[in-house]
């Protein structure tokens, strides 16, 4: 066979082998494989999940945050009572209510408090985890100590600001977490009229309105705290 023909035959027989080699190298070469942070993090997640002694779930790396119920309180004024209210005695709570009334531009606040058709009350509620601004919640209404009010029947709770109470060396008030107002459902409806204490305690169903949304989240454990862990959990 001529030399040229032999060379052509040898080249033709070698081409398939070169194609196979290029295909193999091409599959593993960084020049042909797309690299991204997402794929790297995914590979790392797979490696972490394959370890029998390491974290395998998100719950192994982080704990939920924001699952507590938020207790909010405030002072308010109940009106439309049928002579069963009372004038509250001097106290820091009364002074606080007068300031609240002044912010609502109520004139002659002391005169309104002295009426037997009104009563100073303590308002309390609990905001659920993950609550959004505008959500409704129930509030409790009760008389403070030394109050001479005898019944809340027929009463209406004027708008009251509810704040989170933070206790350190002294009790401090946080931001306004909710507003409350509405007709009072007296506890004596359920407990019976013979219980005098139930007449000065009641509830406003759905009377509270959330003023600031409560976020939910995950807090990464100190052992695994890193930007990479945070991005992996987010992915």
mmCIF file of C-alpha atoms in Angstrom:
data_model
loop_
_atom_site.group_PDB
_atom_site.id
_atom_site.type_symbol
_atom_site.label_atom_id
_atom_site.label_comp_id
_atom_site.label_asym_id
_atom_site.label_seq_id
_atom_site.Cartn_x
_atom_site.Cartn_y
_atom_site.Cartn_z
ATOM 1 C CA UNK A 1 0.000 0.000 0.000
ATOM 2 C CA UNK A 2 1.391 3.464 -0.799
ATOM 3 C CA UNK A 3 2.718 5.527 2.119
ATOM 4 C CA UNK A 4 0.118 8.250 1.622
ATOM 5 C CA UNK A 5 -2.676 5.719 1.801
ATOM 6 C CA UNK A 6 -1.209 4.207 4.992
ATOM 7 C CA UNK A 7 -1.026 7.642 6.634
ATOM 8 C CA UNK A 8 -4.587 8.423 5.638
ATOM 9 C CA UNK A 9 -5.750 5.064 7.048
ATOM 10 C CA UNK A 10 -3.881 5.582 10.329
ATOM 11 C CA UNK A 11 -5.336 9.159 10.691
ATOM 12 C CA UNK A 12 -8.846 7.929 10.003
ATOM 13 C CA UNK A 13 -8.534 5.161 12.577
ATOM 14 C CA UNK A 14 -7.203 7.600 15.197
ATOM 15 C CA UNK A 15 -9.985 10.206 14.790
ATOM 16 C CA UNK A 16 -12.685 8.312 16.772
ATOM 17 C CA UNK A 17 -10.275 7.934 19.692
ATOM 18 C CA UNK A 18 -9.528 11.677 19.669
ATOM 19 C CA UNK A 19 -13.221 12.487 19.605
ATOM 20 C CA UNK A 20 -13.825 10.262 22.634
ATOM 21 C CA UNK A 21 -10.904 11.824 24.500
ATOM 22 C CA UNK A 22 -12.131 15.363 23.700
ATOM 23 C CA UNK A 23 -15.593 14.451 24.869
ATOM 24 C CA UNK A 24 -14.278 13.107 28.167
ATOM 25 C CA UNK A 25 -11.989 16.055 28.767
ATOM 26 C CA UNK A 26 -14.677 18.501 27.701
ATOM 27 C CA UNK A 27 -17.120 17.147 30.302
ATOM 28 C CA UNK A 28 -14.692 17.672 33.137
ATOM 29 C CA UNK A 29 -12.875 20.813 32.027
ATOM 30 C CA UNK A 30 -13.776 24.101 33.762
ATOM 31 C CA UNK A 31 -13.811 25.702 30.319
ATOM 32 C CA UNK A 32 -16.930 23.734 29.388
ATOM 33 C CA UNK A 33 -18.717 23.392 32.757
ATOM 34 C CA UNK A 34 -20.724 26.359 34.057
ATOM 35 C CA UNK A 35 -19.773 27.405 37.579
ATOM 36 C CA UNK A 36 -22.047 29.426 39.927
ATOM 37 C CA UNK A 37 -22.307 30.040 43.693
ATOM 38 C CA UNK A 38 -25.696 28.333 43.670
ATOM 39 C CA UNK A 39 -24.294 25.081 42.286
ATOM 40 C CA UNK A 40 -21.377 25.168 44.710
ATOM 41 C CA UNK A 41 -23.729 25.680 47.674
ATOM 42 C CA UNK A 42 -25.951 22.891 46.426
ATOM 43 C CA UNK A 43 -22.952 20.571 46.186
ATOM 44 C CA UNK A 44 -21.961 21.525 49.717
ATOM 45 C CA UNK A 45 -25.477 20.871 50.972
ATOM 46 C CA UNK A 46 -25.356 17.418 49.399
ATOM 47 C CA UNK A 47 -21.996 16.738 51.026
ATOM 48 C CA UNK A 48 -23.273 17.928 54.417
ATOM 49 C CA UNK A 49 -26.402 15.793 54.143
ATOM 50 C CA UNK A 50 -24.259 12.726 53.324
ATOM 51 C CA UNK A 51 -22.402 12.994 56.638
ATOM 52 C CA UNK A 52 -23.893 10.824 59.299
ATOM 53 C CA UNK A 53 -22.359 12.887 62.115
ATOM 54 C CA UNK A 54 -23.162 16.362 60.721
ATOM 55 C CA UNK A 55 -26.283 18.485 60.314
ATOM 56 C CA UNK A 56 -28.791 17.015 57.862
ATOM 57 C CA UNK A 57 -31.782 19.351 58.141
ATOM 58 C CA UNK A 58 -32.397 23.077 58.468
ATOM 59 C CA UNK A 59 -33.516 22.369 62.029
ATOM 60 C CA UNK A 60 -29.980 21.158 62.778
ATOM 61 C CA UNK A 61 -28.567 24.552 61.820
ATOM 62 C CA UNK A 62 -31.177 27.047 62.998
ATOM 63 C CA UNK A 63 -34.092 27.563 65.363
ATOM 64 C CA UNK A 64 -37.339 29.457 64.669
ATOM 65 C CA UNK A 65 -37.557 33.046 65.881
ATOM 66 C CA UNK A 66 -40.553 35.244 66.727
ATOM 67 C CA UNK A 67 -42.923 32.514 67.952
ATOM 68 C CA UNK A 68 -43.806 34.196 71.250
ATOM 69 C CA UNK A 69 -47.113 35.939 71.930
ATOM 70 C CA UNK A 70 -46.654 39.668 72.526
ATOM 71 C CA UNK A 71 -48.416 41.016 75.622
ATOM 72 C CA UNK A 72 -49.609 44.602 75.209
ATOM 73 C CA UNK A 73 -51.273 46.866 77.772
ATOM 74 C CA UNK A 74 -52.644 50.358 78.092
ATOM 75 C CA UNK A 75 -55.026 52.598 80.000
ATOM 76 C CA UNK A 76 -58.428 53.495 78.569
ATOM 77 C CA UNK A 77 -61.750 55.147 79.221
ATOM 78 C CA UNK A 78 -65.122 53.391 79.174
ATOM 79 C CA UNK A 79 -68.170 55.541 78.408
ATOM 80 C CA UNK A 80 -71.962 55.064 78.066
ATOM 81 C CA UNK A 81 -72.318 53.518 81.531
ATOM 82 C CA UNK A 82 -75.674 53.883 83.284
ATOM 83 C CA UNK A 83 -74.473 55.508 86.507
ATOM 84 C CA UNK A 84 -72.193 52.559 87.355
ATOM 85 C CA UNK A 85 -68.898 54.350 86.709
ATOM 86 C CA UNK A 86 -66.704 56.327 89.075
ATOM 87 C CA UNK A 87 -64.121 59.067 89.341
ATOM 88 C CA UNK A 88 -60.684 57.412 89.613
ATOM 89 C CA UNK A 89 -58.565 58.468 92.624
ATOM 90 C CA UNK A 90 -55.268 60.331 92.033
ATOM 91 C CA UNK A 91 -52.590 57.972 90.726
ATOM 92 C CA UNK A 92 -49.904 57.708 88.025
ATOM 93 C CA UNK A 93 -52.415 55.705 85.977
ATOM 94 C CA UNK A 94 -54.947 58.556 86.126
ATOM 95 C CA UNK A 95 -52.271 61.053 85.061
ATOM 96 C CA UNK A 96 -51.374 58.817 82.162
ATOM 97 C CA UNK A 97 -55.017 58.629 81.057
ATOM 98 C CA UNK A 98 -55.344 62.423 81.184
ATOM 99 C CA UNK A 99 -52.294 62.735 78.921
ATOM 100 C CA UNK A 100 -53.810 60.187 76.537
ATOM 101 C CA UNK A 101 -57.054 62.166 76.440
ATOM 102 C CA UNK A 102 -55.132 65.372 75.744
ATOM 103 C CA UNK A 103 -53.435 63.755 72.736
ATOM 104 C CA UNK A 104 -56.943 63.108 71.390
ATOM 105 C CA UNK A 105 -57.765 66.788 72.047
ATOM 106 C CA UNK A 106 -60.397 66.029 74.698
ATOM 107 C CA UNK A 107 -61.244 69.206 76.612
ATOM 108 C CA UNK A 108 -62.004 69.189 80.349
ATOM 109 C CA UNK A 109 -60.646 65.658 80.821
ATOM 110 C CA UNK A 110 -61.026 65.798 84.618
ATOM 111 C CA UNK A 111 -64.730 66.579 84.231
ATOM 112 C CA UNK A 112 -65.237 63.547 81.990
ATOM 113 C CA UNK A 113 -63.407 61.311 84.469
ATOM 114 C CA UNK A 114 -65.574 62.547 87.343
ATOM 115 C CA UNK A 115 -68.783 61.442 85.602
ATOM 116 C CA UNK A 116 -70.596 58.357 86.942
ATOM 117 C CA UNK A 117 -71.141 57.311 83.322
ATOM 118 C CA UNK A 118 -67.427 56.800 82.667
ATOM 119 C CA UNK A 119 -64.700 54.653 84.177
ATOM 120 C CA UNK A 120 -60.939 54.389 83.889
ATOM 121 C CA UNK A 121 -59.864 50.877 82.889
ATOM 122 C CA UNK A 122 -56.792 48.795 82.196
ATOM 123 C CA UNK A 123 -56.771 47.229 78.731
ATOM 124 C CA UNK A 124 -54.709 44.147 77.911
ATOM 125 C CA UNK A 125 -54.281 41.934 74.863
ATOM 126 C CA UNK A 126 -51.988 39.385 73.221
ATOM 127 C CA UNK A 127 -50.726 39.750 69.649
ATOM 128 C CA UNK A 128 -50.147 36.436 67.870
ATOM 129 C CA UNK A 129 -46.803 35.436 66.285
ATOM 130 C CA UNK A 130 -46.606 36.486 62.649
ATOM 131 C CA UNK A 131 -49.519 38.924 62.986
ATOM 132 C CA UNK A 132 -49.711 41.518 60.225
ATOM 133 C CA UNK A 133 -50.567 45.184 60.522
ATOM 134 C CA UNK A 134 -54.335 45.542 60.503
ATOM 135 C CA UNK A 135 -55.063 42.102 61.988
ATOM 136 C CA UNK A 136 -57.633 41.996 64.790
ATOM 137 C CA UNK A 137 -57.296 40.473 68.263
ATOM 138 C CA UNK A 138 -59.410 40.308 71.430
ATOM 139 C CA UNK A 139 -58.703 42.572 74.394
ATOM 140 C CA UNK A 140 -59.523 42.304 78.099
ATOM 141 C CA UNK A 141 -60.863 45.210 80.152
ATOM 142 C CA UNK A 142 -60.781 45.486 83.947
ATOM 143 C CA UNK A 143 -60.871 48.140 86.640
ATOM 144 C CA UNK A 144 -57.663 49.195 88.425
ATOM 145 C CA UNK A 145 -57.263 48.914 92.177
ATOM 146 C CA UNK A 146 -59.325 51.281 94.388
ATOM 147 C CA UNK A 147 -61.870 51.819 91.610
ATOM 148 C CA UNK A 148 -65.494 52.271 92.725
ATOM 149 C CA UNK A 149 -66.996 51.297 89.370
ATOM 150 C CA UNK A 150 -69.693 48.642 89.845
ATOM 151 C CA UNK A 151 -70.469 47.445 86.316
ATOM 152 C CA UNK A 152 -69.326 47.684 82.669
ATOM 153 C CA UNK A 153 -72.726 46.716 81.290
ATOM 154 C CA UNK A 154 -73.543 48.761 78.193
ATOM 155 C CA UNK A 155 -70.083 50.344 78.214
ATOM 156 C CA UNK A 156 -68.017 51.363 75.207
ATOM 157 C CA UNK A 157 -64.217 51.396 75.275
ATOM 158 C CA UNK A 158 -62.828 54.562 73.719
ATOM 159 C CA UNK A 159 -59.719 54.137 71.579
ATOM 160 C CA UNK A 160 -56.751 53.150 73.731
ATOM 161 C CA UNK A 161 -53.108 52.774 72.756
ATOM 162 C CA UNK A 162 -51.581 49.424 73.705
ATOM 163 C CA UNK A 163 -47.846 49.100 74.174
ATOM 164 C CA UNK A 164 -45.395 46.350 74.988
ATOM 165 C CA UNK A 165 -44.122 46.598 78.558
ATOM 166 C CA UNK A 166 -40.398 45.954 78.945
ATOM 167 C CA UNK A 167 -39.155 45.215 82.431
ATOM 168 C CA UNK A 168 -35.556 46.061 83.278
ATOM 169 C CA UNK A 169 -34.690 47.970 86.434
ATOM 170 C CA UNK A 170 -37.956 49.828 85.886
ATOM 171 C CA UNK A 171 -40.908 49.050 83.629
ATOM 172 C CA UNK A 172 -40.565 50.859 80.323
ATOM 173 C CA UNK A 173 -43.120 51.190 77.566
ATOM 174 C CA UNK A 174 -42.310 50.242 73.993
ATOM 175 C CA UNK A 175 -43.832 51.418 70.742
ATOM 176 C CA UNK A 176 -47.571 51.406 70.120
ATOM 177 C CA UNK A 177 -48.229 47.808 69.097
ATOM 178 C CA UNK A 178 -52.013 48.029 68.889
ATOM 179 C CA UNK A 179 -55.145 50.148 69.200
ATOM 180 C CA UNK A 180 -58.293 48.979 70.987
ATOM 181 C CA UNK A 181 -61.902 50.175 71.068
ATOM 182 C CA UNK A 182 -65.446 48.863 70.894
ATOM 183 C CA UNK A 183 -68.417 47.555 72.924
ATOM 184 C CA UNK A 184 -67.636 45.620 76.103
ATOM 185 C CA UNK A 185 -69.001 42.147 76.671
ATOM 186 C CA UNK A 186 -69.185 41.827 80.461
ATOM 187 C CA UNK A 187 -67.892 38.611 82.043
ATOM 188 C CA UNK A 188 -71.013 38.379 84.207
ATOM 189 C CA UNK A 189 -72.908 37.258 81.091
ATOM 190 C CA UNK A 190 -71.069 33.948 81.431
ATOM 191 C CA UNK A 191 -70.338 33.859 85.181
ATOM 192 C CA UNK A 192 -73.790 34.978 86.341
ATOM 193 C CA UNK A 193 -74.979 38.234 87.858
ATOM 194 C CA UNK A 194 -74.222 37.029 91.395
ATOM 195 C CA UNK A 195 -70.483 37.518 90.909
ATOM 196 C CA UNK A 196 -69.776 41.210 91.508
ATOM 197 C CA UNK A 197 -66.169 40.929 90.296
ATOM 198 C CA UNK A 198 -67.284 39.664 86.887
ATOM 199 C CA UNK A 199 -69.334 42.848 86.401
ATOM 200 C CA UNK A 200 -66.204 44.991 86.311
ATOM 201 C CA UNK A 201 -64.317 42.735 83.921
ATOM 202 C CA UNK A 202 -65.069 42.190 80.288
ATOM 203 C CA UNK A 203 -63.791 41.720 76.773
ATOM 204 C CA UNK A 204 -63.961 43.476 73.432
ATOM 205 C CA UNK A 205 -64.102 40.757 70.795
ATOM 206 C CA UNK A 206 -61.839 41.730 67.912
ATOM 207 C CA UNK A 207 -61.437 45.166 69.474
ATOM 208 C CA UNK A 208 -57.656 45.255 69.057
ATOM 209 C CA UNK A 209 -55.943 46.251 65.818
ATOM 210 C CA UNK A 210 -52.269 45.407 65.178
ATOM 211 C CA UNK A 211 -50.201 48.497 64.361
ATOM 212 C CA UNK A 212 -46.891 46.819 63.562
ATOM 213 C CA UNK A 213 -46.357 43.493 61.823
ATOM 214 C CA UNK A 214 -44.525 40.771 63.730
ATOM 215 C CA UNK A 215 -41.979 38.969 61.510
ATOM 216 C CA UNK A 216 -41.087 35.300 61.735
ATOM 217 C CA UNK A 217 -37.613 33.972 60.958
ATOM 218 C CA UNK A 218 -34.794 31.544 61.628
ATOM 219 C CA UNK A 219 -31.853 32.179 63.945
ATOM 220 C CA UNK A 220 -28.694 30.249 62.995
ATOM 221 C CA UNK A 221 -26.925 28.488 65.852
ATOM 222 C CA UNK A 222 -23.573 29.958 66.874
ATOM 223 C CA UNK A 223 -21.854 26.712 65.957
ATOM 224 C CA UNK A 224 -22.832 27.093 62.295
ATOM 225 C CA UNK A 225 -23.076 30.883 62.084
ATOM 226 C CA UNK A 226 -21.680 32.074 58.747
ATOM 227 C CA UNK A 227 -22.713 33.897 55.590
ATOM 228 C CA UNK A 228 -22.412 30.651 53.636
ATOM 229 C CA UNK A 229 -24.750 28.812 56.004
ATOM 230 C CA UNK A 230 -27.256 31.649 55.797
ATOM 231 C CA UNK A 231 -27.233 31.612 51.991
ATOM 232 C CA UNK A 232 -27.609 27.825 51.907
ATOM 233 C CA UNK A 233 -30.635 27.939 54.210
ATOM 234 C CA UNK A 234 -32.106 30.752 52.122
ATOM 235 C CA UNK A 235 -31.650 28.661 48.965
#
